[in-house]
Amino acid sequence: MTVSIRLLGPNDIETFRRIRLEALRTEPDSFASSAEDWEKLPEDEWRRRVTDNPVFVAFHADEPVGIMGLLRQRASKMVHRATVVMVYVHRGLRGSGAARLLLSAVADYARSEGIRQLELSVSAENAAAIAFYRRERFEVVGRIPGGCIRNGREVDDIIMVRRIVD
C-alpha cells in the first residue's frame, strides 16, 4: 500500500477540513477538541490554522487518510520545542506505516527549522498511541491528572517527549 505525505498550503483548506473533521468525528475521545468546535470555524480561521503552523497529510490513492501538525513554541527561550498535534490515521491504515511516515515528515521539518524537541499529550486510555510513540522513541515525562473531560469523566493525559537532535 502506497502512502505519500504532503505539507499542506493555503490552497489545501478543503483537504485539511475533510481529514480534520473525519478525525474528530471518527475518534472523538482521542482529541481535546470536538468536531463541533471545528465545524463552526469561519473560512479564514481554517486558512490561518493550515498556514500558521505546518500541517502534514498522508494520502493513499489521492485521498487524505491521515494528519499530523506541529505547533512551535513562540517564546525566544523555547523556540527549540514544538508540540505534535492533530495525530490521526484512518482506521483501515493503522499499522501500515502511515503514522510513522507522518511523524518522520514532521520530525524532518522540525529539524530543518531548528527544533530540537518534540512534545505531545496523549490520553492515558489510548494504549495503542502510547505504544506507537514509545516505539518512535518518545519518553513519558509526566502525567496531567484529569487532563481532559470525556463523556463527563476526567481522563489523565500522558506527556511524552522526544529529542530529535544528536
PDB file of N, CA, C and O in Angstrom, residues 108-154:
ATOM      1  N   ASP A 108      11.482  15.684  10.381  1.00  0.00           N
ATOM      2  CA  ASP A 108      12.424  16.256   9.411  1.00  0.00           C
ATOM      3  C   ASP A 108      12.185  17.749   9.246  1.00  0.00           C
ATOM      4  O   ASP A 108      13.129  18.549   9.214  1.00  0.00           O
ATOM      5  N   TYR A 109      10.923  18.124   9.123  1.00  0.00           N
ATOM      6  CA  TYR A 109      10.579  19.543   9.002  1.00  0.00           C
ATOM      7  C   TYR A 109      11.047  20.296  10.253  1.00  0.00           C
ATOM      8  O   TYR A 109      11.663  21.368  10.158  1.00  0.00           O
ATOM      9  N   ALA A 110      10.748  19.734  11.421  1.00  0.00           N
ATOM     10  CA  ALA A 110      11.117  20.387  12.686  1.00  0.00           C
ATOM     11  C   ALA A 110      12.627  20.604  12.763  1.00  0.00           C
ATOM     12  O   ALA A 110      13.088  21.697  13.101  1.00  0.00           O
ATOM     13  N   ARG A 111      13.404  19.574  12.443  1.00  0.00           N
ATOM     14  CA  ARG A 111      14.864  19.701  12.454  1.00  0.00           C
ATOM     15  C   ARG A 111      15.321  20.818  11.525  1.00  0.00           C
ATOM     16  O   ARG A 111      16.199  21.606  11.869  1.00  0.00           O
ATOM     17  N   SER A 112      14.723  20.893  10.342  1.00  0.00           N
ATOM     18  CA  SER A 112      15.120  21.917   9.363  1.00  0.00           C
ATOM     19  C   SER A 112      14.804  23.325   9.865  1.00  0.00           C
ATOM     20  O   SER A 112      15.391  24.297   9.393  1.00  0.00           O
ATOM     21  N   GLU A 113      13.896  23.425  10.831  1.00  0.00           N
ATOM     22  CA  GLU A 113      13.514  24.714  11.413  1.00  0.00           C
ATOM     23  C   GLU A 113      14.247  24.994  12.720  1.00  0.00           C
ATOM     24  O   GLU A 113      13.922  25.953  13.418  1.00  0.00           O
ATOM     25  N   GLY A 114      15.206  24.131  13.073  1.00  0.00           N
ATOM     26  CA  GLY A 114      15.971  24.341  14.302  1.00  0.00           C
ATOM     27  C   GLY A 114      15.309  23.824  15.564  1.00  0.00           C
ATOM     28  O   GLY A 114      15.766  24.104  16.678  1.00  0.00           O
ATOM     29  N   ILE A 115      14.242  23.060  15.406  1.00  0.00           N
ATOM     30  CA  ILE A 115      13.564  22.481  16.567  1.00  0.00           C
ATOM     31  C   ILE A 115      14.358  21.277  17.036  1.00  0.00           C
ATOM     32  O   ILE A 115      14.811  20.469  16.231  1.00  0.00           O
ATOM     33  N   ARG A 116      14.539  21.162  18.344  1.00  0.00           N
ATOM     34  CA  ARG A 116      15.340  20.083  18.917  1.00  0.00           C
ATOM     35  C   ARG A 116      14.515  19.062  19.679  1.00  0.00           C
ATOM     36  O   ARG A 116      15.004  17.984  19.992  1.00  0.00           O
ATOM     37  N   GLN A 117      13.287  19.428  20.012  1.00  0.00           N
ATOM     38  CA  GLN A 117      12.491  18.546  20.869  1.00  0.00           C
ATOM     39  C   GLN A 117      11.031  18.563  20.447  1.00  0.00           C
ATOM     40  O   GLN A 117      10.435  19.617  20.291  1.00  0.00           O
ATOM     41  N   LEU A 118      10.468  17.362  20.280  1.00  0.00           N
ATOM     42  CA  LEU A 118       9.040  17.203  20.003  1.00  0.00           C
ATOM     43  C   LEU A 118       8.349  16.773  21.287  1.00  0.00           C
ATOM     44  O   LEU A 118       8.864  15.937  22.032  1.00  0.00           O
ATOM     45  N   GLU A 119       7.188  17.338  21.526  1.00  0.00           N
ATOM     46  CA  GLU A 119       6.406  17.037  22.713  1.00  0.00           C
ATOM     47  C   GLU A 119       4.987  16.719  22.285  1.00  0.00           C
ATOM     48  O   GLU A 119       4.541  17.147  21.220  1.00  0.00           O
ATOM     49  N   LEU A 120       4.282  15.970  23.113  1.00  0.00           N
ATOM     50  CA  LEU A 120       2.882  15.684  22.816  1.00  0.00           C
ATOM     51  C   LEU A 120       2.157  15.278  24.081  1.00  0.00           C
ATOM     52  O   LEU A 120       2.772  14.955  25.096  1.00  0.00           O
ATOM     53  N   SER A 121       0.865  15.311  23.982  1.00  0.00           N
ATOM     54  CA  SER A 121      -0.018  14.871  25.056  1.00  0.00           C
ATOM     55  C   SER A 121      -0.938  13.814  24.466  1.00  0.00           C
ATOM     56  O   SER A 121      -1.474  13.993  23.375  1.00  0.00           O
ATOM     57  N   VAL A 122      -1.099  12.704  25.187  1.00  0.00           N
ATOM     58  CA  VAL A 122      -1.933  11.605  24.699  1.00  0.00           C
ATOM     59  C   VAL A 122      -2.781  11.088  25.857  1.00  0.00           C
ATOM     60  O   VAL A 122      -2.329  11.070  27.003  1.00  0.00           O
ATOM     61  N   SER A 123      -3.997  10.696  25.572  1.00  0.00           N
ATOM     62  CA  SER A 123      -4.880  10.154  26.603  1.00  0.00           C
ATOM     63  C   SER A 123      -4.246   8.918  27.235  1.00  0.00           C
ATOM     64  O   SER A 123      -3.752   8.026  26.536  1.00  0.00           O
ATOM     65  N   ALA A 124      -4.294   8.872  28.549  1.00  0.00           N
ATOM     66  CA  ALA A 124      -3.772   7.705  29.276  1.00  0.00           C
ATOM     67  C   ALA A 124      -4.526   6.441  28.889  1.00  0.00           C
ATOM     68  O   ALA A 124      -4.024   5.334  29.095  1.00  0.00           O
ATOM     69  N   GLU A 125      -5.714   6.587  28.319  1.00  0.00           N
ATOM     70  CA  GLU A 125      -6.526   5.442  27.923  1.00  0.00           C
ATOM     71  C   GLU A 125      -6.233   4.975  26.492  1.00  0.00           C
ATOM     72  O   GLU A 125      -6.797   3.987  26.045  1.00  0.00           O
ATOM     73  N   ASN A 126      -5.361   5.680  25.779  1.00  0.00           N
ATOM     74  CA  ASN A 126      -5.064   5.334  24.392  1.00  0.00           C
ATOM     75  C   ASN A 126      -3.770   4.515  24.335  1.00  0.00           C
ATOM     76  O   ASN A 126      -2.708   4.989  23.934  1.00  0.00           O
ATOM     77  N   ALA A 127      -3.869   3.256  24.740  1.00  0.00           N
ATOM     78  CA  ALA A 127      -2.697   2.380  24.836  1.00  0.00           C
ATOM     79  C   ALA A 127      -1.999   2.199  23.493  1.00  0.00           C
ATOM     80  O   ALA A 127      -0.762   2.136  23.435  1.00  0.00           O
ATOM     81  N   ALA A 128      -2.748   2.119  22.401  1.00  0.00           N
ATOM     82  CA  ALA A 128      -2.137   1.926  21.083  1.00  0.00           C
ATOM     83  C   ALA A 128      -1.277   3.124  20.704  1.00  0.00           C
ATOM     84  O   ALA A 128      -0.157   2.968  20.191  1.00  0.00           O
ATOM     85  N   ALA A 129      -1.774   4.325  20.958  1.00  0.00           N
ATOM     86  CA  ALA A 129      -0.998   5.532  20.638  1.00  0.00           C
ATOM     87  C   ALA A 129       0.249   5.620  21.513  1.00  0.00           C
ATOM     88  O   ALA A 129       1.339   5.931  21.020  1.00  0.00           O
ATOM     89  N   ILE A 130       0.108   5.338  22.787  1.00  0.00           N
ATOM     90  CA  ILE A 130       1.262   5.377  23.693  1.00  0.00           C
ATOM     91  C   ILE A 130       2.320   4.381  23.234  1.00  0.00           C
ATOM     92  O   ILE A 130       3.513   4.701  23.184  1.00  0.00           O
ATOM     93  N   ALA A 131       1.898   3.186  22.849  1.00  0.00           N
ATOM     94  CA  ALA A 131       2.840   2.168  22.360  1.00  0.00           C
ATOM     95  C   ALA A 131       3.536   2.646  21.086  1.00  0.00           C
ATOM     96  O   ALA A 131       4.749   2.466  20.921  1.00  0.00           O
ATOM     97  N   PHE A 132       2.780   3.258  20.172  1.00  0.00           N
ATOM     98  CA  PHE A 132       3.375   3.790  18.946  1.00  0.00           C
ATOM     99  C   PHE A 132       4.442   4.828  19.283  1.00  0.00           C
ATOM    100  O   PHE A 132       5.564   4.773  18.763  1.00  0.00           O
ATOM    101  N   TYR A 133       4.101   5.785  20.143  1.00  0.00           N
ATOM    102  CA  TYR A 133       5.059   6.842  20.469  1.00  0.00           C
ATOM    103  C   TYR A 133       6.303   6.272  21.160  1.00  0.00           C
ATOM    104  O   TYR A 133       7.418   6.719  20.888  1.00  0.00           O
ATOM    105  N   ARG A 134       6.125   5.281  22.002  1.00  0.00           N
ATOM    106  CA  ARG A 134       7.296   4.635  22.630  1.00  0.00           C
ATOM    107  C   ARG A 134       8.189   3.986  21.567  1.00  0.00           C
ATOM    108  O   ARG A 134       9.409   4.101  21.629  1.00  0.00           O
ATOM    109  N   ARG A 135       7.575   3.315  20.598  1.00  0.00           N
ATOM    110  CA  ARG A 135       8.364   2.710  19.514  1.00  0.00           C
ATOM    111  C   ARG A 135       9.119   3.771  18.721  1.00  0.00           C
ATOM    112  O   ARG A 135      10.191   3.514  18.186  1.00  0.00           O
ATOM    113  N   GLU A 136       8.557   4.960  18.681  1.00  0.00           N
ATOM    114  CA  GLU A 136       9.170   6.066  17.938  1.00  0.00           C
ATOM    115  C   GLU A 136      10.080   6.920  18.829  1.00  0.00           C
ATOM    116  O   GLU A 136      10.368   8.067  18.525  1.00  0.00           O
ATOM    117  N   ARG A 137      10.503   6.344  19.949  1.00  0.00           N
ATOM    118  CA  ARG A 137      11.492   6.939  20.855  1.00  0.00           C
ATOM    119  C   ARG A 137      10.992   8.146  21.663  1.00  0.00           C
ATOM    120  O   ARG A 137      11.790   8.965  22.103  1.00  0.00           O
ATOM    121  N   PHE A 138       9.706   8.249  21.865  1.00  0.00           N
ATOM    122  CA  PHE A 138       9.184   9.242  22.810  1.00  0.00           C
ATOM    123  C   PHE A 138       9.253   8.644  24.206  1.00  0.00           C
ATOM    124  O   PHE A 138       9.059   7.441  24.378  1.00  0.00           O
ATOM    125  N   GLU A 139       9.540   9.482  25.180  1.00  0.00           N
ATOM    126  CA  GLU A 139       9.594   9.048  26.576  1.00  0.00           C
ATOM    127  C   GLU A 139       8.488   9.730  27.363  1.00  0.00           C
ATOM    128  O   GLU A 139       8.195  10.905  27.143  1.00  0.00           O
ATOM    129  N   VAL A 140       7.900   9.001  28.282  1.00  0.00           N
ATOM    130  CA  VAL A 140       6.912   9.591  29.188  1.00  0.00           C
ATOM    131  C   VAL A 140       7.658  10.470  30.180  1.00  0.00           C
ATOM    132  O   VAL A 140       8.598  10.015  30.827  1.00  0.00           O
ATOM    133  N   VAL A 141       7.237  11.728  30.279  1.00  0.00           N
ATOM    134  CA  VAL A 141       7.884  12.647  31.219  1.00  0.00           C
ATOM    135  C   VAL A 141       6.908  13.198  32.258  1.00  0.00           C
ATOM    136  O   VAL A 141       7.321  13.900  33.168  1.00  0.00           O
ATOM    137  N   GLY A 142       5.627  12.878  32.096  1.00  0.00           N
ATOM    138  CA  GLY A 142       4.676  13.382  33.070  1.00  0.00           C
ATOM    139  C   GLY A 142       3.258  12.932  32.801  1.00  0.00           C
ATOM    140  O   GLY A 142       2.965  12.269  31.804  1.00  0.00           O
ATOM    141  N   ARG A 143       2.418  13.303  33.741  1.00  0.00           N
ATOM    142  CA  ARG A 143       1.005  12.945  33.680  1.00  0.00           C
ATOM    143  C   ARG A 143       0.206  14.120  34.202  1.00  0.00           C
ATOM    144  O   ARG A 143       0.562  14.704  35.224  1.00  0.00           O
ATOM    145  N   ILE A 144      -0.858  14.468  33.503  1.00  0.00           N
ATOM    146  CA  ILE A 144      -1.760  15.521  33.960  1.00  0.00           C
ATOM    147  C   ILE A 144      -3.043  14.848  34.424  1.00  0.00           C
ATOM    148  O   ILE A 144      -3.830  14.368  33.599  1.00  0.00           O
ATOM    149  N   PRO A 145      -3.234  14.772  35.742  1.00  0.00           N
ATOM    150  CA  PRO A 145      -4.470  14.148  36.245  1.00  0.00           C
ATOM    151  C   PRO A 145      -5.685  14.930  35.751  1.00  0.00           C
ATOM    152  O   PRO A 145      -5.705  16.163  35.804  1.00  0.00           O
ATOM    153  N   GLY A 146      -6.664  14.209  35.251  1.00  0.00           N
ATOM    154  CA  GLY A 146      -7.887  14.865  34.773  1.00  0.00           C
ATOM    155  C   GLY A 146      -7.615  15.854  33.657  1.00  0.00           C
ATOM    156  O   GLY A 146      -8.281  16.881  33.560  1.00  0.00           O
ATOM    157  N   GLY A 147      -6.661  15.558  32.790  1.00  0.00           N
ATOM    158  CA  GLY A 147      -6.275  16.480  31.724  1.00  0.00           C
ATOM    159  C   GLY A 147      -7.383  16.788  30.743  1.00  0.00           C
ATOM    160  O   GLY A 147      -7.400  17.844  30.126  1.00  0.00           O
ATOM    161  N   CYS A 148      -8.323  15.880  30.598  1.00  0.00           N
ATOM    162  CA  CYS A 148      -9.446  16.065  29.676  1.00  0.00           C
ATOM    163  C   CYS A 148     -10.705  15.508  30.328  1.00  0.00           C
ATOM    164  O   CYS A 148     -10.632  14.565  31.115  1.00  0.00           O
ATOM    165  N   ILE A 149     -11.821  16.101  29.992  1.00  0.00           N
ATOM    166  CA  ILE A 149     -13.102  15.542  30.431  1.00  0.00           C
ATOM    167  C   ILE A 149     -13.741  14.895  29.214  1.00  0.00           C
ATOM    168  O   ILE A 149     -14.002  15.558  28.206  1.00  0.00           O
ATOM    169  N   ARG A 150     -13.950  13.579  29.301  1.00  0.00           N
ATOM    170  CA  ARG A 150     -14.543  12.821  28.201  1.00  0.00           C
ATOM    171  C   ARG A 150     -15.776  12.110  28.716  1.00  0.00           C
ATOM    172  O   ARG A 150     -15.703  11.357  29.683  1.00  0.00           O
ATOM    173  N   ASN A 151     -16.889  12.352  28.074  1.00  0.00           N
ATOM    174  CA  ASN A 151     -18.155  11.723  28.467  1.00  0.00           C
ATOM    175  C   ASN A 151     -18.446  11.930  29.949  1.00  0.00           C
ATOM    176  O   ASN A 151     -18.883  11.022  30.648  1.00  0.00           O
ATOM    177  N   GLY A 152     -18.143  13.138  30.428  1.00  0.00           N
ATOM    178  CA  GLY A 152     -18.463  13.500  31.801  1.00  0.00           C
ATOM    179  C   GLY A 152     -17.493  13.015  32.858  1.00  0.00           C
ATOM    180  O   GLY A 152     -17.709  13.218  34.044  1.00  0.00           O
ATOM    181  N   ARG A 153     -16.412  12.374  32.448  1.00  0.00           N
ATOM    182  CA  ARG A 153     -15.446  11.913  33.446  1.00  0.00           C
ATOM    183  C   ARG A 153     -14.048  12.408  33.098  1.00  0.00           C
ATOM    184  O   ARG A 153     -13.723  12.618  31.933  1.00  0.00           O
ATOM    185  N   GLU A 154     -13.244  12.576  34.128  1.00  0.00           N
ATOM    186  CA  GLU A 154     -11.883  13.054  33.939  1.00  0.00           C
ATOM    187  C   GLU A 154     -10.975  11.905  33.497  1.00  0.00           C
ATOM    188  O   GLU A 154     -11.036  10.819  34.060  1.00  0.00           O
TER     189      GLU A 154
END
